[in-house]
Short mmCIF file of C-alpha atoms in Angstrom, two decimals:
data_model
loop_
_atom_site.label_atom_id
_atom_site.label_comp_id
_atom_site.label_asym_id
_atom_site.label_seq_id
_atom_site.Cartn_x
_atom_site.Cartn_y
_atom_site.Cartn_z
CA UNK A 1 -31.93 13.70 5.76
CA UNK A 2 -28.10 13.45 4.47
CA UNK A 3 -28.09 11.43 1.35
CA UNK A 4 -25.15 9.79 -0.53
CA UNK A 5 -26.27 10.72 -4.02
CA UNK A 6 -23.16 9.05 -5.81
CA UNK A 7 -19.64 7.84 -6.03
CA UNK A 8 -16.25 8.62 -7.22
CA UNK A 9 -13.58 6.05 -8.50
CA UNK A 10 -10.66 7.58 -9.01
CA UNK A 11 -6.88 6.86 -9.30
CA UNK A 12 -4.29 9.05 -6.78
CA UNK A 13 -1.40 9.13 -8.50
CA UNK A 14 1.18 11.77 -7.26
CA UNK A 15 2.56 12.50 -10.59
CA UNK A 16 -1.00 14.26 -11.66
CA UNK A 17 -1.05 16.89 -8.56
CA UNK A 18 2.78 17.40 -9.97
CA UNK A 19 1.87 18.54 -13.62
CA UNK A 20 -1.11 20.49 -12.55
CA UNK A 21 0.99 22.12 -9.72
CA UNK A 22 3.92 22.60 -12.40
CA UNK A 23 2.08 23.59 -14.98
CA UNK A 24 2.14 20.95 -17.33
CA UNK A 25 -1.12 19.48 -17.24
CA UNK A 26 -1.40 21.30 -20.99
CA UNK A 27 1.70 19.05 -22.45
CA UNK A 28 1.26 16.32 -24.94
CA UNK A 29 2.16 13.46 -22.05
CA UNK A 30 -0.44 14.97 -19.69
CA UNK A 31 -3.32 16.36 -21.87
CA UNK A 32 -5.22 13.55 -22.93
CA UNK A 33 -5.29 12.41 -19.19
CA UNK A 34 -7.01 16.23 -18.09
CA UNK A 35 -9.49 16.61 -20.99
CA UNK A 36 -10.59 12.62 -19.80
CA UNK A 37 -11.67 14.45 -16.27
CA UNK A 38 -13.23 17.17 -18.00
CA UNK A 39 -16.63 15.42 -18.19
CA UNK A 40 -16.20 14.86 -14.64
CA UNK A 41 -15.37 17.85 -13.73
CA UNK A 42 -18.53 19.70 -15.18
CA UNK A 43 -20.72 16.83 -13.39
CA UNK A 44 -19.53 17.57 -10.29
CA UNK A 45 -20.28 21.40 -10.82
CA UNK A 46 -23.54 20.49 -11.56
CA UNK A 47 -23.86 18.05 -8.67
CA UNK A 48 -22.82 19.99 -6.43
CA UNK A 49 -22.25 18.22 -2.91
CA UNK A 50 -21.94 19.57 -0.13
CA UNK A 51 -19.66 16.87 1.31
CA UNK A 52 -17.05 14.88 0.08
CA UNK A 53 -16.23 10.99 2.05
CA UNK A 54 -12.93 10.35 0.24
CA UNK A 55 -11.54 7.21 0.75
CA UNK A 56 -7.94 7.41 0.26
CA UNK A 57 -4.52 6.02 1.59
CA UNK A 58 -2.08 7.82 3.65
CA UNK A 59 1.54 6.94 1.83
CA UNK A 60 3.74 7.02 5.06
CA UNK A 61 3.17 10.98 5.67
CA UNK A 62 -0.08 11.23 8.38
CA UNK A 63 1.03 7.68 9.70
CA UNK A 64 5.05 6.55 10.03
CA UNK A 65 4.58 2.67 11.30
CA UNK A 66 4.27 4.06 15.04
CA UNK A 67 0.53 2.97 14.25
CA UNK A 68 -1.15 1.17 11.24
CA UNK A 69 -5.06 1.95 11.42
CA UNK A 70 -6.72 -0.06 9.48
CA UNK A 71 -9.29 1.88 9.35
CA UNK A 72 -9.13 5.51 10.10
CA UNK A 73 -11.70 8.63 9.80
CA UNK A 74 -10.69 12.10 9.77
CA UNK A 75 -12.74 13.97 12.52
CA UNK A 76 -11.01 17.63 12.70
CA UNK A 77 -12.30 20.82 11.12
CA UNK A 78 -9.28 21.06 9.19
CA UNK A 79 -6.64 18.87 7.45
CA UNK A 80 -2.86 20.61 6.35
CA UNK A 81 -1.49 19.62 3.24
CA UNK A 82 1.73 17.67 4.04
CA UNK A 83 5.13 17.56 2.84
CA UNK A 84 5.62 14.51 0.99
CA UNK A 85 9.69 15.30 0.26
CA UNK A 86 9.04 17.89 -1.93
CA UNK A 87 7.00 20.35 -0.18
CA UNK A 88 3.82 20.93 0.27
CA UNK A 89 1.07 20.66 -2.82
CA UNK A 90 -0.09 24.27 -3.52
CA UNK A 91 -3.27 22.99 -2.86
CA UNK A 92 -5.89 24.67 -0.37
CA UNK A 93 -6.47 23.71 3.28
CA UNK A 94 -9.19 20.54 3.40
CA UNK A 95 -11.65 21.71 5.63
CA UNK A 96 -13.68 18.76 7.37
CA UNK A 97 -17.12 18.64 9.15
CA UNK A 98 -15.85 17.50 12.36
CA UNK A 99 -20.05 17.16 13.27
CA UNK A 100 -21.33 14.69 10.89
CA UNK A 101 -16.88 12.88 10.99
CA UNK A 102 -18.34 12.44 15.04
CA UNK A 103 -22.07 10.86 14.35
CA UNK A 104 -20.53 8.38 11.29
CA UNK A 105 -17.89 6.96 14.06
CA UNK A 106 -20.33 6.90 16.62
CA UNK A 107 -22.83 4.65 14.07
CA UNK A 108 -20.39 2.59 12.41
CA UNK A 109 -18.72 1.61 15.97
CA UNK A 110 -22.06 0.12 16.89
CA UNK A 111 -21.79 -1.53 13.30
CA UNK A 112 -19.29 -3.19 14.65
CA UNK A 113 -16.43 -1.40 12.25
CA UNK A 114 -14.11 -0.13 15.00
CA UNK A 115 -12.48 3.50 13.21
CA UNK A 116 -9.75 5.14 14.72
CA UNK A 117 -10.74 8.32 15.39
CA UNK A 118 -8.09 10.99 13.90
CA UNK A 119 -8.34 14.50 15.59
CA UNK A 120 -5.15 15.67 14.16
CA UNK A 121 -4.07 14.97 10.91
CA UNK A 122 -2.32 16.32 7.66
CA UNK A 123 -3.70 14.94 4.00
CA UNK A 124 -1.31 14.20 0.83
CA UNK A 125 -1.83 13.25 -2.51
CA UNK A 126 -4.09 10.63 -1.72
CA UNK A 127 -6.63 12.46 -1.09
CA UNK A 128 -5.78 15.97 -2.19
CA UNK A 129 -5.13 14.68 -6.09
CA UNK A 130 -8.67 13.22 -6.52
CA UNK A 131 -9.46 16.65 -5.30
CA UNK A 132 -8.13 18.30 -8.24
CA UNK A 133 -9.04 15.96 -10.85
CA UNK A 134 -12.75 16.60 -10.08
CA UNK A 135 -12.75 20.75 -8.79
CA UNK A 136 -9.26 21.66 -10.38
CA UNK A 137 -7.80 24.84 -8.66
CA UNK A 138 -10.08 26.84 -7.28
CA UNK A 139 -8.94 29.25 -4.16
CA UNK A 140 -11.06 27.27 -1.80
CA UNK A 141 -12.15 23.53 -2.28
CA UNK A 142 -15.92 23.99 -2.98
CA UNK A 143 -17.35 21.40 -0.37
CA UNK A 144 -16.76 20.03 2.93
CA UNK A 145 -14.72 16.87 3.69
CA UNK A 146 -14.15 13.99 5.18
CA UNK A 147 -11.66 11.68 4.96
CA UNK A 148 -11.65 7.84 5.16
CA UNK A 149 -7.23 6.51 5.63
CA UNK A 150 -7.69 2.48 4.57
CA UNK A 151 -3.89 1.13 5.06
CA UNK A 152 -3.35 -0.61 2.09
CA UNK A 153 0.55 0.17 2.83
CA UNK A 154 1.23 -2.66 4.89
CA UNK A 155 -0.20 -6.03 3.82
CA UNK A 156 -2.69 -7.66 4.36
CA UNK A 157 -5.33 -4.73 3.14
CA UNK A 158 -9.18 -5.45 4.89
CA UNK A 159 -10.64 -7.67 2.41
CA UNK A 160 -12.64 -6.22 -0.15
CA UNK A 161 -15.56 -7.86 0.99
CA UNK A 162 -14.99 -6.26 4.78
CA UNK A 163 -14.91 -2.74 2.30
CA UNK A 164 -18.04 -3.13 0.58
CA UNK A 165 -19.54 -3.90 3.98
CA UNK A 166 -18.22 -1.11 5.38
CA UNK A 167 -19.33 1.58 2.60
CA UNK A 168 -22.73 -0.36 3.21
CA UNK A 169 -22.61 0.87 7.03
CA UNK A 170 -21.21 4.48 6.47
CA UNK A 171 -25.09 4.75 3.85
CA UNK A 172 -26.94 3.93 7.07
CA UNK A 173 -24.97 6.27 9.10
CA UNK A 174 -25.54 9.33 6.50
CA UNK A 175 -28.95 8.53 6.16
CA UNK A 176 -28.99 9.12 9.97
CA UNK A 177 -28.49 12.31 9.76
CA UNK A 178 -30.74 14.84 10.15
CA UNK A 179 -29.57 17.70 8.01
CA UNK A 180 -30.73 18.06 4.32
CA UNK A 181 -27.34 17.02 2.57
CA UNK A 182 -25.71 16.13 -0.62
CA UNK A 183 -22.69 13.86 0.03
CA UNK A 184 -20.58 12.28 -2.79
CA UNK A 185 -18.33 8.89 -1.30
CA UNK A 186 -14.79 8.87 -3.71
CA UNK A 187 -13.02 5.76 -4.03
CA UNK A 188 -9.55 6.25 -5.06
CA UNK A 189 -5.90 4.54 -5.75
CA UNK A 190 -5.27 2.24 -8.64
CA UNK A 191 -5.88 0.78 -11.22
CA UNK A 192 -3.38 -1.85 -12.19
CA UNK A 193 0.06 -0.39 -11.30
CA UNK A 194 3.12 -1.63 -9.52
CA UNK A 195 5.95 0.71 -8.05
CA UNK A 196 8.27 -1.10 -6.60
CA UNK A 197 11.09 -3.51 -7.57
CA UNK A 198 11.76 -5.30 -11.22
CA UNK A 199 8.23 -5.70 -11.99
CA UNK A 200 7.52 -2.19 -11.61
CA UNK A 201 5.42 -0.40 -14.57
CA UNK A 202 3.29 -3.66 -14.66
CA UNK A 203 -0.87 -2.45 -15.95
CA UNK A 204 -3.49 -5.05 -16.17
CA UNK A 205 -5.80 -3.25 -18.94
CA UNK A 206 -7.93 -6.21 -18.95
CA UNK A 207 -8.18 -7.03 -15.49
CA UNK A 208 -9.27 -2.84 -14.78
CA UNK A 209 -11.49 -2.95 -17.29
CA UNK A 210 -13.39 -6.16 -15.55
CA UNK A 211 -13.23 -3.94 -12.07
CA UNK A 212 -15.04 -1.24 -13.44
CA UNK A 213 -17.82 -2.98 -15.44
CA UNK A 214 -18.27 -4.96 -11.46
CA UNK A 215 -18.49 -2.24 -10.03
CA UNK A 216 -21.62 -1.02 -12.38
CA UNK A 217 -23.29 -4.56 -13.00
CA UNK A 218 -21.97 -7.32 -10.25
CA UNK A 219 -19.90 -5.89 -7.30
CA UNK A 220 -20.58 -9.28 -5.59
CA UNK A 221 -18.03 -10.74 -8.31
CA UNK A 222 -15.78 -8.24 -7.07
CA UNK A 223 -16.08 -8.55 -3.05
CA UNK A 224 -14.52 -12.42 -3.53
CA UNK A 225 -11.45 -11.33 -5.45
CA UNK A 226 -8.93 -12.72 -3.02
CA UNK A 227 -6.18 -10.41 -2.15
CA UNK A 228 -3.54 -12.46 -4.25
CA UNK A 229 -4.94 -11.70 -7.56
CA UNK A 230 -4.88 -8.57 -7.04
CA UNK A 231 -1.42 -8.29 -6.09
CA UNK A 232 -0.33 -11.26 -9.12
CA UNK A 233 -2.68 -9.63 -12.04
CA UNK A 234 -2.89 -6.09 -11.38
CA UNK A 235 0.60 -5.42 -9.84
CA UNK A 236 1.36 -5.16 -5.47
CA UNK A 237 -0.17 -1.63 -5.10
CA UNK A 238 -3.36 -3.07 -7.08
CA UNK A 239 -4.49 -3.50 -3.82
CA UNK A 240 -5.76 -0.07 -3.44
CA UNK A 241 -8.67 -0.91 -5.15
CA UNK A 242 -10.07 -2.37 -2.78
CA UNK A 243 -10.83 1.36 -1.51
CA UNK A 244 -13.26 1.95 -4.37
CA UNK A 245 -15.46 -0.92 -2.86
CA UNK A 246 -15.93 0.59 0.06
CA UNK A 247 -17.45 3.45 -2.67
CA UNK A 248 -19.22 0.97 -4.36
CA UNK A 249 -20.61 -0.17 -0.96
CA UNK A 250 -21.77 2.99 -0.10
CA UNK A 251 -24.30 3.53 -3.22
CA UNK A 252 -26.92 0.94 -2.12
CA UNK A 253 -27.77 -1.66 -4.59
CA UNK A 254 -28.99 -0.03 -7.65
CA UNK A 255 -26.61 2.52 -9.84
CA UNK A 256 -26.23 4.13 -12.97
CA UNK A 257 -22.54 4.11 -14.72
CA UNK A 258 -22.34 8.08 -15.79
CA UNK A 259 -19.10 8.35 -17.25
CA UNK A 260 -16.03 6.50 -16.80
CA UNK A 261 -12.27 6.96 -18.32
CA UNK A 262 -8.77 4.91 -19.06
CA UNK A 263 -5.73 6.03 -19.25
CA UNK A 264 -2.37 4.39 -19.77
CA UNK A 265 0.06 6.23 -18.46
CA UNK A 266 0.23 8.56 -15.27
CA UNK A 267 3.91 8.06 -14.16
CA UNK A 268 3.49 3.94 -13.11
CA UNK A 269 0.10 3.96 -13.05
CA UNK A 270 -3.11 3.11 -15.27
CA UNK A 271 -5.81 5.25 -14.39
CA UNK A 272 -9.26 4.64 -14.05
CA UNK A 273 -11.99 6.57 -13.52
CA UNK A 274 -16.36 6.14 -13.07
CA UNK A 275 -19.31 8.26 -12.14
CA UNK A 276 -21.83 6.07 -10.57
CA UNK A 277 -25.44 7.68 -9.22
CA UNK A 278 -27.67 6.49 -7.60
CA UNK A 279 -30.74 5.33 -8.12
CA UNK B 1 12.56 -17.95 17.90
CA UNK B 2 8.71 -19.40 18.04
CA UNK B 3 6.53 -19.74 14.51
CA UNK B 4 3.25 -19.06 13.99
CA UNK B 5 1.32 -22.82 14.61
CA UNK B 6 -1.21 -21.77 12.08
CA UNK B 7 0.25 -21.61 8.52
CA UNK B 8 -0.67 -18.30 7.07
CA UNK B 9 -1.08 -17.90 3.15
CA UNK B 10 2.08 -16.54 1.77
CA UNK B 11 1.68 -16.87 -1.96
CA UNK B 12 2.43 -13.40 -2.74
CA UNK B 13 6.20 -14.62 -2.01
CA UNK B 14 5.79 -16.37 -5.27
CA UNK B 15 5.26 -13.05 -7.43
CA UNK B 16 8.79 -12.62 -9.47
CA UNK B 17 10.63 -9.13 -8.85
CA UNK B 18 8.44 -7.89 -5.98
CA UNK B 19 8.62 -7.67 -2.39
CA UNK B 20 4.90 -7.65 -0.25
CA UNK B 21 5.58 -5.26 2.96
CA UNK B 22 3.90 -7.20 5.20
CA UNK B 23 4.26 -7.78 8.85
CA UNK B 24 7.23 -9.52 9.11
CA UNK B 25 9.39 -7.11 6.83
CA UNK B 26 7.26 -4.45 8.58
CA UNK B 27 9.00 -5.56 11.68
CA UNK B 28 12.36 -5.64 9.84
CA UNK B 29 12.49 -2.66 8.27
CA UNK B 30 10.63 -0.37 11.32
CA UNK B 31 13.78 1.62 12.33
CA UNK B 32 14.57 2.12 8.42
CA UNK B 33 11.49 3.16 7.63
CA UNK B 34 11.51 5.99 10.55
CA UNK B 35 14.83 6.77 9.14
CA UNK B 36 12.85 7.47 5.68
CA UNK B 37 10.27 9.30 6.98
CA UNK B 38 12.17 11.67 8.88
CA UNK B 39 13.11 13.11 5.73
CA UNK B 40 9.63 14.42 5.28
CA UNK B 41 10.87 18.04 7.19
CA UNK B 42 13.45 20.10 4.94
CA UNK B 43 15.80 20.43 7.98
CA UNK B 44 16.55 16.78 8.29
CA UNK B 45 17.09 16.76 4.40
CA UNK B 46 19.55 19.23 4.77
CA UNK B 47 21.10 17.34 7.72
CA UNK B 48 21.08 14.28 5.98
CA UNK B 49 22.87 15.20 2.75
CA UNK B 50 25.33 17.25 5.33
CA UNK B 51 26.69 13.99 6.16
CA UNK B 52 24.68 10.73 5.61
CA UNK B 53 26.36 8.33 7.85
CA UNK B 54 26.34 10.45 10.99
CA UNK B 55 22.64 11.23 10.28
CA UNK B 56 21.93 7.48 9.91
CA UNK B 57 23.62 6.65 13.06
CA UNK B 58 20.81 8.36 15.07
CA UNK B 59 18.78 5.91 13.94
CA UNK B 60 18.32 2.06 15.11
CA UNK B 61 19.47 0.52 11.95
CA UNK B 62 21.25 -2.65 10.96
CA UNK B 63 24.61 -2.19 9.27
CA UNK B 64 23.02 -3.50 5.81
CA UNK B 65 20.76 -0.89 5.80
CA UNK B 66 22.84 1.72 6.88
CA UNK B 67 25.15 0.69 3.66
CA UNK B 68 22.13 -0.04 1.39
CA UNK B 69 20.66 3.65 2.00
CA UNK B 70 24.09 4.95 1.30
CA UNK B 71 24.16 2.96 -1.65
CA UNK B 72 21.18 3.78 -2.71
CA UNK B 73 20.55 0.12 -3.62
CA UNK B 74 16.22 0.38 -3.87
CA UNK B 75 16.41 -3.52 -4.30
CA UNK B 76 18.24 -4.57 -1.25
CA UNK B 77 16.45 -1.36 0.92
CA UNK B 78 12.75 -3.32 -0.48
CA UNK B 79 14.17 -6.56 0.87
CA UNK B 80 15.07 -5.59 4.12
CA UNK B 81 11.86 -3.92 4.78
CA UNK B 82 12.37 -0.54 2.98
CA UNK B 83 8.61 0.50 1.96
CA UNK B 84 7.74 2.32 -1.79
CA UNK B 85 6.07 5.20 -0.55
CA UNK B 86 8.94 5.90 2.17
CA UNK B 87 12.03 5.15 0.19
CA UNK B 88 10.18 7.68 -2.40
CA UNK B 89 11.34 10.25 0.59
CA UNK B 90 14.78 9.53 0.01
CA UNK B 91 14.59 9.89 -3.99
CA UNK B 92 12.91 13.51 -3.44
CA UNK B 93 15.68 14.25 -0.99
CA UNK B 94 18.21 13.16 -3.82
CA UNK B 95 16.14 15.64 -6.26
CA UNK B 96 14.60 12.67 -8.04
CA UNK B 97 11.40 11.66 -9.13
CA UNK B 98 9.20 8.86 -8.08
CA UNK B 99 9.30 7.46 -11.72
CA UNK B 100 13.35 7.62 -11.56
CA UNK B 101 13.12 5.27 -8.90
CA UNK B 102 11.04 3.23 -10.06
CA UNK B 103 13.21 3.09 -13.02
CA UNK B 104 15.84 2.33 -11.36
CA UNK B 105 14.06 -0.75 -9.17
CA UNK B 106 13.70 -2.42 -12.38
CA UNK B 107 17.26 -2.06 -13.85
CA UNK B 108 16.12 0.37 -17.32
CA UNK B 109 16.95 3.83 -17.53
CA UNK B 110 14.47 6.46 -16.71
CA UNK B 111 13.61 6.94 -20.51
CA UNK B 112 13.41 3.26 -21.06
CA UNK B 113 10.78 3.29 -18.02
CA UNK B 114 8.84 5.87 -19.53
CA UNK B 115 8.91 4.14 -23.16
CA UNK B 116 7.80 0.76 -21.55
CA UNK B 117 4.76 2.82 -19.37
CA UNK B 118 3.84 5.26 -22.75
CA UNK B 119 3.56 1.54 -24.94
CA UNK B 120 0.89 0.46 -21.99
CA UNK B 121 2.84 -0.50 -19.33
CA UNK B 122 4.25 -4.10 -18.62
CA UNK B 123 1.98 -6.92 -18.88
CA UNK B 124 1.18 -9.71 -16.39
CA UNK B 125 1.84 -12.27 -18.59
CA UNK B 126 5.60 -14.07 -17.36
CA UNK B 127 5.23 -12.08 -14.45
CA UNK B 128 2.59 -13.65 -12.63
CA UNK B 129 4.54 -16.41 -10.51
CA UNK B 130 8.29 -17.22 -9.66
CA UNK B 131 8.11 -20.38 -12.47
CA UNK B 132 6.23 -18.34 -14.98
CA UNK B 133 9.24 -15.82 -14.88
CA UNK B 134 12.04 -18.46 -15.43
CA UNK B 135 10.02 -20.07 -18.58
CA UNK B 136 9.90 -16.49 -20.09
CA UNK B 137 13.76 -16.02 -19.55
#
């Protein structure tokens, strides 16, 4: 049986793919965020999973405003990196599992989630920048993926509580398959940040650092955080956090907090990130 | 024009210095927003900085966009229905960063910006609501 043995929360930020693709991940601005994912990093070599579920937003590259899925899962057997405005990340292909992408839209349909199935579709740093936080630069990415767009572009987000019920419905559908498989579920966006207009640069340190002791102890307390607070204490593209309950949902009830790290600044951003197994 | 009968909760239109893309500005800013994101392939960068206005015209713009693109006024491009992540296109087209714009949203330099975000960032507190941010001032 396929098994989700733990999840990922993770910030996205662009400006981290930048320094490690530019080589500055070693300067003073940059290094205390890298040696804070170095823990991480030699977790997941010892975890080793053999698939990745990375929830993640698409930032106007897969998906122009032609259409807005809400909610859509990656089912090809390979994603491109796309160009953002810059180029390309240097960043290997994302190869998918276009098998087990097939059975988890097929279960969570009759779950009543209704995914837009994506056949063709390129990746950006939404997904491929929790990538390298966790497996750094290898020549290959070292599992299988599959990747879960949430819009959290245009408002309103699904409700965090319409998240956690959905990572609760993707467990049943992994546990329904019959294959003897590791899979790790990442969460990623936020923390507290806000990019756009006069109030951009705003962090919430306190409000972050209540989100990730939820997400160990009480997610409940987090499913009923309206979408408003978000936006008003944690800054407008707070909202992505609602992507790590969807994570959170995923784990089953009980979990163990294995590492977690803040970080003020990346670029706009405070970062957060947590291990959770479980158990 | 008809309304919708059931009031929907707007309060995010009380947060100072922000602008929610939601489904109305969605709608507004659709044709500017294509605009933006045609600048994701290097040959319509190229075209674009060739000559901005004939480039715009290709797309179905309003006037005030048109002018706030050329401008390069982020402000007036969030307000009429401009969106972060695809205005960020036009910035990397320009050979700027994310953070520059950003920097420039809020009126500081770029080092200024990067001060503020290496103190912690800017709190919450006078920000939080559109009364908050005129007791502050």
């Amino acid at each position: 049986m396929a098994r989700i043995v733990a999840g990922v929360g993770t910030s996205h930020t662009p400006a981290i793919g930048a320094a490690v693709d530019n080589g500055k991940a070693g300067q003073p601005y940059w290094l205390p965020l890298f040696e804070g994912y170095e823990p991480a990093k030699r977790w997941i070599a010892e975890t080793k999973p053999d698939v990745a579920i990375v929830v993640y937003n698409d930032h106007v590259n897969a998906f122009d405003f032609k259409i807005v899925p809400t909610f859509a899962l990656g089912c090809a057997d390979e994603f491109p990196i796309a160009d953002e405005g810059w180029g390309p990340r240097p960043v290997p292909v994302v190869k998918g599992y276009p098998e087990l992408a097939a059975h988890l839209v097929q279960s969570l349909v009759l779950d009543e989630f209704d995914m837009t199935i994506v056949n063709e579709m390129q990746v950006d740093h939404g997904l491929t920048v929790p990538l390298t936080l966790l497996f750094g630069t290898p020549q290959a990415w070292p599992c299988r993926v599959i990747p879960l767009a949430v819009n959290v572009v245009q408002y309103p987000a699904p409700t965090g509580r319409r998240c956690y019920r959905l990572g609760q419905a993707i467990r049943k559908a992994v546990e329904g398959w019959d294959e003897d498989l590791k899979v790790v579920i990442f969460g990623t966006g936020g923390m507290s940040h806000q990019i756009q207009g006069p109030r951009a640069g705003l962090t919430n340190p306190a409000f972050d650092k209540t989100f990730l002791d939820g997400l160990s102890q009480d997610p409940q307390r987090l499913v009923r955080i309206p979408p408003i607070e978000y936006l008003r204490e944690a800054g407008a593209e707070a909202i992505e956090l609602v992507m790590w309950l969807i994570m959170r949902g995923a784990l089953g009830e009980k979990v163990e907090e294995v590492y977690r790290f803040y970080h003020i600044p990346a670029s706009s951003t405070a970062v957060g990130h947590i291990i959770l197994e479980c158990r | 024009m008809g309304k919708p009968k059931m009031v929907l909760d707007q309060t995010y239109e009380d947060i100072p210095g922000t602008w929610i893309f939601d489904a109305q500005r969605a709608r507004l800013g659709y044709h500017l927003n294509e605009f933006l994101y045609s600048l994701m392939k290097s040959s319509n960068r190229k075209e674009f900085l060739a000559d901005e206005r004939a480039y715009l015209m290709k797309f179905k713009m309003t006037e005030e966009q048109r002018e706030a693109v050329l401008k390069r006024d982020w402000n007036r491009l969030l307000e009429l229905g401009g969106v972060s992540y695809a205005l960020a296109k036009l910035a990397f087209t320009d050979g700027k960063s994310y953070q520059w714009m950003a920097s420039r949203m809020t009126g500081m330099t770029e080092q200024a910006y990067v001060d503020m975000m290496l103190k912690g960032g800017r709190s919450p507190d006078g920000w939080r609501s559109k009364s908050e941010r005129r007791g502050k001032r």
